[in-house]
Amino acid sequence: MTTTTPQPIVGLHHVTAIASDPQRNLDFYTEVLGLRFVKRTVNFDDPGTYHFYFGDDAGTPGTILTFFPWPHARRGHAGAGEVSDTAFSVPVGSLDYWEQRLAAFSIPVERSTRFNEELLTFPDPDGMKLEIVAHADAPAITAPRYADVPTEHALRGFFGVTMLETDLPATEKSLELLGFKKVAEENNRIRFASPAGSSLGNHIDVVVDPKATYGNPGAGSVHHIAFRAQDDPAQLAWREVIAKHLSVTPVLDRTYFHSIYFREPGGVLFELATDNPGFGIDETPETLGEALRIPSWLEPQRALIEARLAPIELHQSSQMQK
């Protein structure tokens, strides 16, 4: 049993959602939102399905949005005990650019203010609710090299997520267990933030609606959110802490990180993922996302897996020659 004191959790590692058409999903997140296609692999538990990873140029933890794209998945919708909104950060001066860019792609967008910060709200092609928050402390990242979004306006990783709950106390305790503290409240929205040290994905909003009904998992819904563990010892130390309060899985090897999973009392599936070994373990920075990568234990089945996956084409935008 380890006696290591857990390092503070500084924010989100990734968010994983469900999509339908793989090519449409790929095009939207690379060509419209300008994210890097960091990794094309398969769902390790269902290798007949892709697992896409999008993020900054290097796949930095805190910038990673992942999808399981099932070509014929029915549309889902968020409900109680689920993540309803996923938010990215941009510098304060970038919101006009994004409002005009989204409108140019005929994407319906709403502009509003929350906790004194302006934000845009819009859907992805499967109806997943996304936000872009003009954040004074938006961190610097390495902008995706192939995107045609100007570097100064590039999405800066996650601002955070919103969880819809029918009740607050049990969920609040689970967030406090991970080191998140209540920092603001506006109507029925309560904001929690992780300890100082990073503003990348460290805002968790809980919207409390006692009358909220349960949602339907499907395309456009969030499957789980993952918090960051600095390394393997830190993850094991956190597992000891979590296991005293919630049922938690053993450590699972996800090739690019190591994971444990547990469900907060309100229903949202949480993951704690390590920063190591990272997305450069099997590709160079220049070629991230260009080839199908599958774990070693599935390599003997590669031909069968490739035959089952829908063909996709990565369009690397007008900036690919820069």
Tab-separated table of N, CA, C and O in Angstrom, residues 240-304:
chain	number	residue	atom	x	y	z
A	240	GLU	N	-6.330	5.181	-3.566
A	240	GLU	CA	-6.537	4.845	-2.150
A	240	GLU	C	-7.554	5.795	-1.515
A	240	GLU	O	-8.440	5.382	-0.762
A	241	VAL	N	-7.421	7.066	-1.820
A	241	VAL	CA	-8.332	8.071	-1.256
A	241	VAL	C	-9.759	7.834	-1.744
A	241	VAL	O	-10.718	7.819	-0.962
A	242	ILE	N	-9.901	7.639	-3.048
A	242	ILE	CA	-11.233	7.480	-3.644
A	242	ILE	C	-11.899	6.195	-3.154
A	242	ILE	O	-13.110	6.179	-2.868
A	243	ALA	N	-11.124	5.119	-3.041
A	243	ALA	CA	-11.682	3.814	-2.669
A	243	ALA	C	-12.307	3.826	-1.271
A	243	ALA	O	-13.116	2.955	-0.940
A	244	LYS	N	-11.946	4.782	-0.448
A	244	LYS	CA	-12.531	4.886	0.897
A	244	LYS	C	-13.967	5.429	0.840
A	244	LYS	O	-14.708	5.356	1.826
A	245	HIS	N	-14.349	5.981	-0.311
A	245	HIS	CA	-15.659	6.632	-0.424
A	245	HIS	C	-16.512	6.111	-1.582
A	245	HIS	O	-17.742	6.129	-1.501
A	246	LEU	N	-15.858	5.678	-2.684
A	246	LEU	CA	-16.590	5.295	-3.887
A	246	LEU	C	-15.983	4.019	-4.471
A	246	LEU	O	-14.792	3.741	-4.285
A	247	SER	N	-16.795	3.263	-5.210
A	247	SER	CA	-16.293	2.077	-5.892
A	247	SER	C	-15.434	2.513	-7.080
A	247	SER	O	-15.873	3.324	-7.905
A	248	VAL	N	-14.220	1.987	-7.160
A	248	VAL	CA	-13.282	2.431	-8.191
A	248	VAL	C	-12.632	1.210	-8.845
A	248	VAL	O	-12.396	0.193	-8.187
A	249	THR	N	-12.372	1.300	-10.143
A	249	THR	CA	-11.801	0.171	-10.888
A	249	THR	C	-10.308	0.026	-10.601
A	249	THR	O	-9.664	0.962	-10.106
A	250	PRO	N	-9.748	-1.122	-10.967
A	250	PRO	CA	-8.279	-1.223	-10.990
A	250	PRO	C	-7.722	-0.301	-12.068
A	250	PRO	O	-8.453	0.230	-12.903
A	251	VAL	N	-6.399	-0.139	-12.069
A	251	VAL	CA	-5.752	0.664	-13.107
A	251	VAL	C	-5.823	-0.084	-14.440
A	251	VAL	O	-5.500	-1.267	-14.522
A	252	LEU	N	-6.278	0.624	-15.477
A	252	LEU	CA	-6.390	0.053	-16.814
A	252	LEU	C	-5.406	0.748	-17.751
A	252	LEU	O	-5.235	1.975	-17.687
A	253	ASP	N	-4.772	-0.037	-18.620
A	253	ASP	CA	-3.799	0.505	-19.565
A	253	ASP	C	-4.527	0.989	-20.816
A	253	ASP	O	-5.091	0.185	-21.558
A	254	ARG	N	-4.530	2.284	-21.044
A	254	ARG	CA	-5.133	2.863	-22.247
A	254	ARG	C	-4.066	3.277	-23.250
A	254	ARG	O	-4.287	4.143	-24.099
A	255	THR	N	-2.885	2.693	-23.175
A	255	THR	CA	-1.735	2.930	-24.051
A	255	THR	C	-1.157	4.333	-23.899
A	255	THR	O	0.018	4.486	-23.612
A	256	TYR	N	-1.976	5.363	-24.062
A	256	TYR	CA	-1.494	6.744	-24.013
A	256	TYR	C	-1.600	7.342	-22.614
A	256	TYR	O	-1.123	8.439	-22.352
A	257	PHE	N	-2.284	6.653	-21.736
A	257	PHE	CA	-2.413	7.030	-20.320
A	257	PHE	C	-2.919	5.811	-19.573
A	257	PHE	O	-3.308	4.800	-20.186
A	258	HIS	N	-2.881	5.888	-18.275
A	258	HIS	CA	-3.401	4.821	-17.424
A	258	HIS	C	-4.601	5.378	-16.669
A	258	HIS	O	-4.578	6.541	-16.240
A	259	SER	N	-5.625	4.550	-16.509
A	259	SER	CA	-6.903	5.084	-16.045
A	259	SER	C	-7.504	4.274	-14.909
A	259	SER	O	-7.359	3.052	-14.845
A	260	ILE	N	-8.206	4.980	-14.038
A	260	ILE	CA	-9.142	4.368	-13.106
A	260	ILE	C	-10.479	5.084	-13.299
A	260	ILE	O	-10.526	6.247	-13.711
A	261	TYR	N	-11.575	4.371	-13.035
A	261	TYR	CA	-12.920	4.920	-13.268
A	261	TYR	C	-13.758	4.786	-11.997
A	261	TYR	O	-13.655	3.790	-11.264
A	262	PHE	N	-14.583	5.762	-11.773
A	262	PHE	CA	-15.531	5.719	-10.651
A	262	PHE	C	-16.685	6.655	-10.997
A	262	PHE	O	-16.544	7.593	-11.773
A	263	ARG	N	-17.851	6.380	-10.441
A	263	ARG	CA	-19.037	7.188	-10.743
A	263	ARG	C	-19.382	8.030	-9.527
A	263	ARG	O	-19.522	7.511	-8.414
A	264	GLU	N	-19.491	9.343	-9.738
A	264	GLU	CA	-19.890	10.210	-8.629
A	264	GLU	C	-21.364	9.927	-8.286
A	264	GLU	O	-22.121	9.433	-9.138
A	265	PRO	N	-21.789	10.190	-7.058
A	265	PRO	CA	-23.126	9.786	-6.623
A	265	PRO	C	-24.263	10.308	-7.497
A	265	PRO	O	-25.313	9.667	-7.600
A	266	GLY	N	-24.081	11.454	-8.146
A	266	GLY	CA	-25.132	11.980	-9.015
A	266	GLY	C	-25.275	11.239	-10.318
A	266	GLY	O	-26.285	11.384	-11.005
A	267	GLY	N	-24.247	10.470	-10.720
A	267	GLY	CA	-24.355	9.652	-11.917
A	267	GLY	C	-23.287	9.863	-12.968
A	267	GLY	O	-23.145	9.038	-13.869
A	268	VAL	N	-22.536	10.958	-12.907
A	268	VAL	CA	-21.539	11.222	-13.946
A	268	VAL	C	-20.343	10.278	-13.757
A	268	VAL	O	-19.841	10.112	-12.650
A	269	LEU	N	-19.923	9.647	-14.862
A	269	LEU	CA	-18.773	8.744	-14.818
A	269	LEU	C	-17.494	9.572	-14.849
A	269	LEU	O	-17.259	10.347	-15.775
A	270	PHE	N	-16.672	9.408	-13.810
A	270	PHE	CA	-15.386	10.089	-13.698
A	270	PHE	C	-14.267	9.105	-14.026
A	270	PHE	O	-14.368	7.914	-13.760
A	271	GLU	N	-13.198	9.649	-14.564
A	271	GLU	CA	-11.969	8.898	-14.803
A	271	GLU	C	-10.826	9.716	-14.240
A	271	GLU	O	-10.900	10.955	-14.216
A	272	LEU	N	-9.791	9.059	-13.783
A	272	LEU	CA	-8.551	9.742	-13.396
A	272	LEU	C	-7.467	9.157	-14.286
A	272	LEU	O	-7.159	7.964	-14.207
A	273	ALA	N	-6.915	9.981	-15.182
A	273	ALA	CA	-5.970	9.526	-16.206
A	273	ALA	C	-4.607	10.165	-15.977
A	273	ALA	O	-4.505	11.343	-15.631
A	274	THR	N	-3.561	9.390	-16.201
A	274	THR	CA	-2.203	9.903	-16.018
A	274	THR	C	-1.758	10.739	-17.218
A	274	THR	O	-2.190	10.505	-18.353
A	275	ASP	N	-0.852	11.686	-16.965
A	275	ASP	CA	-0.263	12.454	-18.065
A	275	ASP	C	0.659	11.571	-18.913
A	275	ASP	O	0.829	11.805	-20.105
A	276	ASN	N	1.263	10.579	-18.292
A	276	ASN	CA	2.192	9.714	-19.000
A	276	ASN	C	1.478	8.470	-19.543
A	276	ASN	O	0.441	8.086	-18.993
A	277	PRO	N	1.975	7.808	-20.595
A	277	PRO	CA	3.175	8.163	-21.374
A	277	PRO	C	2.903	9.197	-22.471
A	277	PRO	O	3.845	9.698	-23.059
A	278	GLY	N	1.674	9.517	-22.781
A	278	GLY	CA	1.364	10.561	-23.740
A	278	GLY	C	1.173	10.043	-25.160
A	278	GLY	O	1.427	8.870	-25.469
A	279	PHE	N	0.736	10.931	-26.043
A	279	PHE	CA	0.349	10.539	-27.395
A	279	PHE	C	1.536	10.405	-28.345
A	279	PHE	O	1.366	9.980	-29.488
A	280	GLY	N	2.733	10.772	-27.898
A	280	GLY	CA	3.908	10.621	-28.743
A	280	GLY	C	4.566	9.270	-28.610
A	280	GLY	O	5.623	9.026	-29.203
A	281	ILE	N	3.932	8.349	-27.892
A	281	ILE	CA	4.560	7.052	-27.636
A	281	ILE	C	4.678	6.213	-28.902
A	281	ILE	O	5.584	5.392	-29.022
A	282	ASP	N	3.809	6.422	-29.885
A	282	ASP	CA	3.861	5.583	-31.085
A	282	ASP	C	3.823	6.380	-32.382
A	282	ASP	O	3.656	5.816	-33.454
A	283	GLU	N	3.957	7.722	-32.302
A	283	GLU	CA	3.998	8.553	-33.509
A	283	GLU	C	4.885	9.759	-33.261
A	283	GLU	O	5.040	10.199	-32.118
A	284	THR	N	5.434	10.310	-34.329
A	284	THR	CA	6.210	11.537	-34.203
A	284	THR	C	5.254	12.730	-34.110
A	284	THR	O	4.094	12.637	-34.538
A	285	PRO	N	5.706	13.872	-33.592
A	285	PRO	CA	4.830	15.056	-33.541
A	285	PRO	C	4.312	15.461	-34.911
A	285	PRO	O	3.192	15.970	-35.034
A	286	GLU	N	5.111	15.216	-35.957
A	286	GLU	CA	4.709	15.643	-37.300
A	286	GLU	C	3.586	14.775	-37.872
A	286	GLU	O	2.827	15.232	-38.735
A	287	THR	N	3.500	13.508	-37.436
A	287	THR	CA	2.558	12.584	-38.075
A	287	THR	C	1.402	12.172	-37.174
A	287	THR	O	0.661	11.235	-37.519
A	288	LEU	N	1.226	12.840	-36.064
A	288	LEU	CA	0.126	12.466	-35.164
A	288	LEU	C	-1.195	12.381	-35.928
A	288	LEU	O	-1.540	13.273	-36.700
A	289	GLY	N	-1.913	11.306	-35.704
A	289	GLY	CA	-3.250	11.176	-36.259
A	289	GLY	C	-3.335	10.717	-37.695
A	289	GLY	O	-4.434	10.540	-38.229
A	290	GLU	N	-2.209	10.515	-38.365
A	290	GLU	CA	-2.268	10.202	-39.788
A	290	GLU	C	-2.481	8.728	-40.082
A	290	GLU	O	-2.915	8.368	-41.178
A	291	ALA	N	-2.139	7.848	-39.150
A	291	ALA	CA	-2.287	6.406	-39.389
A	291	ALA	C	-3.076	5.780	-38.250
A	291	ALA	O	-3.099	6.290	-37.127
A	292	LEU	N	-3.734	4.665	-38.566
A	292	LEU	CA	-4.488	3.954	-37.538
A	292	LEU	C	-3.531	3.272	-36.577
A	292	LEU	O	-2.679	2.476	-36.996
A	293	ARG	N	-3.654	3.595	-35.308
A	293	ARG	CA	-2.834	2.979	-34.269
A	293	ARG	C	-3.720	2.104	-33.404
A	293	ARG	O	-4.781	2.557	-32.950
A	294	ILE	N	-3.291	0.862	-33.212
A	294	ILE	CA	-4.057	-0.044	-32.354
A	294	ILE	C	-3.098	-0.672	-31.358
A	294	ILE	O	-1.891	-0.788	-31.621
A	295	PRO	N	-3.586	-1.054	-30.198
A	295	PRO	CA	-2.700	-1.604	-29.171
A	295	PRO	C	-2.092	-2.935	-29.620
A	295	PRO	O	-2.652	-3.641	-30.471
A	296	SER	N	-0.964	-3.278	-29.018
A	296	SER	CA	-0.196	-4.456	-29.451
A	296	SER	C	-1.022	-5.734	-29.387
A	296	SER	O	-0.889	-6.607	-30.246
A	297	TRP	N	-1.900	-5.833	-28.393
A	297	TRP	CA	-2.656	-7.070	-28.253
A	297	TRP	C	-3.736	-7.230	-29.336
A	297	TRP	O	-4.287	-8.301	-29.510
A	298	LEU	N	-4.006	-6.152	-30.074
A	298	LEU	CA	-4.971	-6.240	-31.168
A	298	LEU	C	-4.300	-6.300	-32.542
A	298	LEU	O	-4.992	-6.496	-33.547
A	299	GLU	N	-2.970	-6.135	-32.603
A	299	GLU	CA	-2.276	-6.135	-33.891
A	299	GLU	C	-2.538	-7.401	-34.702
A	299	GLU	O	-2.708	-7.330	-35.925
A	300	PRO	N	-2.598	-8.597	-34.078
A	300	PRO	CA	-2.901	-9.790	-34.894
A	300	PRO	C	-4.251	-9.707	-35.602
A	300	PRO	O	-4.481	-10.443	-36.566
A	301	GLN	N	-5.136	-8.840	-35.152
A	301	GLN	CA	-6.462	-8.705	-35.760
A	301	GLN	C	-6.569	-7.454	-36.632
A	301	GLN	O	-7.668	-7.046	-37.007
A	302	ARG	N	-5.437	-6.831	-36.957
A	302	ARG	CA	-5.473	-5.545	-37.658
A	302	ARG	C	-6.276	-5.614	-38.957
A	302	ARG	O	-7.100	-4.732	-39.237
A	303	ALA	N	-6.033	-6.636	-39.772
A	303	ALA	CA	-6.722	-6.714	-41.063
A	303	ALA	C	-8.238	-6.772	-40.870
A	303	ALA	O	-9.000	-6.100	-41.588
A	304	LEU	N	-8.678	-7.548	-39.896
A	304	LEU	CA	-10.114	-7.663	-39.638
A	304	LEU	C	-10.666	-6.332	-39.115
A	304	LEU	O	-11.753	-5.886	-39.533
